[in-house]
Amino acid sequence: MFIGHAAAGFAAKKLAPRASLAWLLVAPWLLDFLWPVFLLLGIERVRPRAAVSPFLNLDFVSYPWSHSLLMALVWGVLFGAVYARATRDRRSALVAFLLVVSHWAADFLVHVPDLPLWPGPSPLAGLGLWRFPAYTMFVEGLLFVAGLAVYVGCTRPLDRTGNLALGGLVAFLLGIYWLSLSGGAPPSHLAIAATMLVFGAILVPWAAWIDRHRGDPAEGDQSRML
Ligand SMILES: [Zn+2]
């Protein structure tokens, strides 16, 4: 799942209007940003492979620390706690927690059974929508449009940048999604890890930039905490 995670972050702005879009987009992607770190540390493993479906190019050999249900809850609690400490906004902290956990739920829908429930010997979960590429794209696309619509509905551009920066990010996300679908298996686990980390390093400042140029439609601009 890729743009489906963005959908959750965009839509969450309605529930947590004071939270920066940067936090709201990092939260649903947090497990995928921890994953490359654990790959590079050698404690999780992935194997690229050529497959019929563009969604099955990766063999998730082992990723219990980033992608088990139990650890998703743990990371969610930690992320929510860090957010609450940094901003004293408990409502948004709860939303951040839910967003982190939403990653596991979204992955559960699409992954073939490879998601552990906890580290160590564990059953593997996944409903396997990835076996049907057209349905996967339809569901993810629908989620993305819906999430984006909620975000656009509960914010307004404060200037031209407010729309341009958002449109640019949407094009960027769709471009990466398209590339990932048409690109085949990545060359190595290092390439996968590097791509995810670079993506995160671009996403965070971009989302923060959008947030500074879009405000609450009812109240006008208000200071936000990143
Ligand atoms: Zn994931």
XYZ file of C-alpha atoms and ligand atoms in Angstrom:
227
model
C 0.000 0.000 0.000
C 1.416 3.387 -0.922
C -0.984 6.225 -1.753
C -3.579 4.597 0.533
C -1.376 5.561 3.497
C -1.347 9.173 2.276
C -5.157 9.075 2.167
C -5.312 8.386 5.911
C -2.915 11.257 6.665
C -4.778 13.769 4.498
C -8.183 12.814 5.906
C -6.881 13.013 9.488
C -6.540 16.789 9.143
C -10.278 17.015 9.783
C -9.899 15.229 13.126
C -6.683 17.008 14.085
C -6.829 20.479 12.505
C -4.013 21.832 14.677
C -1.550 19.107 13.659
C 0.837 19.870 10.818
C 0.323 17.858 7.662
C 3.959 16.739 8.075
C 3.090 14.824 11.259
C -0.147 13.571 9.742
C 1.654 12.090 6.728
C 4.647 10.687 8.607
C 2.384 8.818 11.056
C 0.640 6.494 8.549
C 4.010 5.885 6.828
C 6.037 5.494 10.025
C 6.369 1.693 9.757
C 7.682 2.066 6.207
C 10.258 4.614 7.413
C 11.423 2.357 10.260
C 11.617 -0.602 7.888
C 14.564 0.690 5.746
C 16.472 1.500 8.947
C 16.000 -2.066 10.173
C 16.935 -3.393 6.714
C 20.186 -1.413 6.800
C 20.875 -2.605 10.353
C 20.380 -6.166 9.128
C 17.619 -7.042 11.615
C 14.921 -7.299 8.927
C 15.154 -8.811 5.472
C 13.526 -8.348 2.063
C 14.257 -10.055 -1.235
C 13.442 -8.465 -4.615
C 11.898 -10.899 -7.076
C 10.345 -10.744 -10.506
C 6.628 -11.457 -10.313
C 3.535 -11.390 -12.492
C 1.815 -8.759 -10.374
C 3.661 -5.431 -9.956
C 2.652 -5.529 -6.294
C 4.485 -8.781 -5.587
C 7.988 -7.722 -6.590
C 9.189 -7.924 -3.012
C 9.467 -10.972 -0.826
C 9.100 -9.674 2.745
C 11.265 -12.399 4.275
C 11.218 -10.971 7.794
C 10.019 -7.645 9.214
C 8.577 -8.271 12.667
C 10.036 -5.121 14.288
C 8.554 -2.681 11.784
C 5.512 -4.566 10.548
C 4.045 -6.878 13.191
C 0.669 -5.896 14.660
C 2.095 -5.759 18.176
C 4.978 -3.487 17.145
C 2.608 -1.278 15.115
C 0.743 -0.649 18.384
C 4.027 -0.036 20.231
C 5.301 2.401 17.576
C 1.884 4.090 17.579
C 2.011 4.624 21.357
C 5.592 5.949 21.156
C 4.806 8.270 18.246
C 1.636 9.545 19.953
C 3.571 10.107 23.195
C 6.339 12.039 21.418
C 3.701 14.113 19.639
C 1.789 14.822 22.859
C 5.003 15.874 24.612
C 6.079 18.111 21.756
C 2.743 19.867 21.259
C 0.538 19.216 24.347
C -2.261 18.515 21.860
C -3.658 15.231 23.176
C -6.442 14.963 20.664
C -3.986 15.128 17.758
C -1.675 12.720 19.593
C -4.492 10.171 19.678
C -5.079 10.725 15.955
C -1.327 10.236 15.357
C -1.462 6.926 17.259
C -4.409 5.747 15.165
C -2.638 6.785 11.957
C 0.441 4.721 12.820
C -1.721 1.669 13.504
C -3.754 2.326 10.342
C -0.617 1.389 8.386
C -0.876 -2.189 9.610
C -4.604 -2.348 8.837
C -4.046 -1.010 5.309
C -1.136 -3.383 4.705
C -3.261 -6.264 6.059
C -5.781 -5.610 3.296
C -3.271 -5.806 0.432
C -0.319 -7.955 1.516
C -0.260 -11.668 0.785
C 0.006 -13.397 4.197
C 3.431 -12.148 5.316
C 2.577 -9.734 8.166
C 3.491 -11.162 11.580
C 1.237 -10.501 14.548
C 4.205 -10.230 16.929
C 8.010 -10.661 16.775
C 9.180 -14.262 17.072
C 7.238 -17.315 15.868
C 3.902 -15.880 14.773
C 1.076 -16.593 12.339
C 1.330 -14.467 9.196
C -1.595 -12.274 8.126
C -2.693 -10.559 4.914
C -5.834 -10.638 2.778
C -3.834 -10.582 -0.476
C -5.568 -7.889 -2.540
C -2.167 -7.469 -4.245
C -2.896 -10.631 -6.226
C -5.435 -8.529 -8.146
C -3.529 -5.458 -9.383
C -6.542 -3.714 -10.949
C -8.614 -4.014 -7.752
C -5.650 -2.848 -5.670
C -5.197 0.268 -7.802
C -8.932 0.934 -7.725
C -9.174 0.652 -3.933
C -5.998 2.672 -3.306
C -6.996 5.297 -5.862
C -10.442 5.628 -4.320
C -8.974 5.989 -0.820
C -6.500 8.589 -2.086
C -9.165 10.704 -3.774
C -11.451 10.468 -0.748
C -8.656 11.388 1.698
C -7.560 14.281 -0.457
C -11.150 15.527 -0.799
C -11.524 15.589 2.986
C -8.240 17.506 3.308
C -9.155 20.066 0.644
C -12.589 20.441 2.244
C -11.243 21.207 5.722
C -8.396 23.555 4.721
C -8.161 26.562 2.422
C -5.163 27.996 0.588
C -3.760 31.122 2.250
C -2.006 32.069 -0.984
C -1.206 30.558 -4.367
C 1.498 28.368 -2.861
C -1.182 26.651 -0.776
C -2.640 25.074 -3.897
C 0.548 24.744 -5.955
C 2.510 22.966 -3.220
C -0.387 20.579 -2.584
C -0.871 19.874 -6.294
C 2.860 19.252 -6.607
C 2.853 16.744 -3.758
C -0.132 14.903 -5.222
C 1.654 14.678 -8.599
C 4.840 13.540 -6.845
C 3.025 10.762 -4.936
C 1.138 9.580 -8.010
C 4.391 9.659 -10.020
C 6.200 7.452 -7.501
C 3.218 5.091 -7.395
C 3.217 4.812 -11.177
C 7.006 4.273 -11.273
C 6.782 1.574 -8.622
C 4.134 -0.221 -10.672
C 5.942 -0.008 -13.993
C 9.511 -0.409 -12.771
C 9.723 -4.139 -12.037
C 11.757 -5.609 -9.187
C 14.240 -3.210 -7.549
C 17.933 -4.195 -7.877
C 18.675 -4.815 -4.195
C 17.464 -4.355 -0.633
C 19.856 -1.407 -0.358
C 18.111 0.324 -3.267
C 14.745 -0.277 -1.589
C 15.944 1.104 1.753
C 17.595 4.145 0.161
C 14.467 4.926 -1.890
C 12.212 4.869 1.176
C 14.576 7.083 3.199
C 14.953 9.623 0.384
C 11.178 9.613 -0.038
C 10.725 10.393 3.672
C 13.324 13.159 3.532
C 11.397 14.806 0.685
C 7.909 14.202 2.091
C 8.376 15.782 5.526
C 9.540 19.297 4.511
C 7.113 19.307 1.575
C 4.130 18.518 3.797
C 5.263 21.119 6.351
C 5.530 23.653 3.518
C 1.970 22.915 2.367
C 0.735 23.222 5.922
C 2.191 26.721 6.295
C 0.266 27.833 3.217
C -3.114 26.314 4.006
C -5.328 27.339 6.890
C -8.589 26.526 8.604
C -11.514 27.706 6.421
C -13.511 28.924 9.421
C -10.864 30.610 11.522
C -8.324 31.834 9.028
C -4.638 31.340 9.692
C -3.504 30.093 13.038
C -0.140 29.131 14.345
C 0.658 25.464 14.023
C 3.167 23.315 15.685
C 5.482 21.046 13.754
Zn 4.171 -1.198 5.091
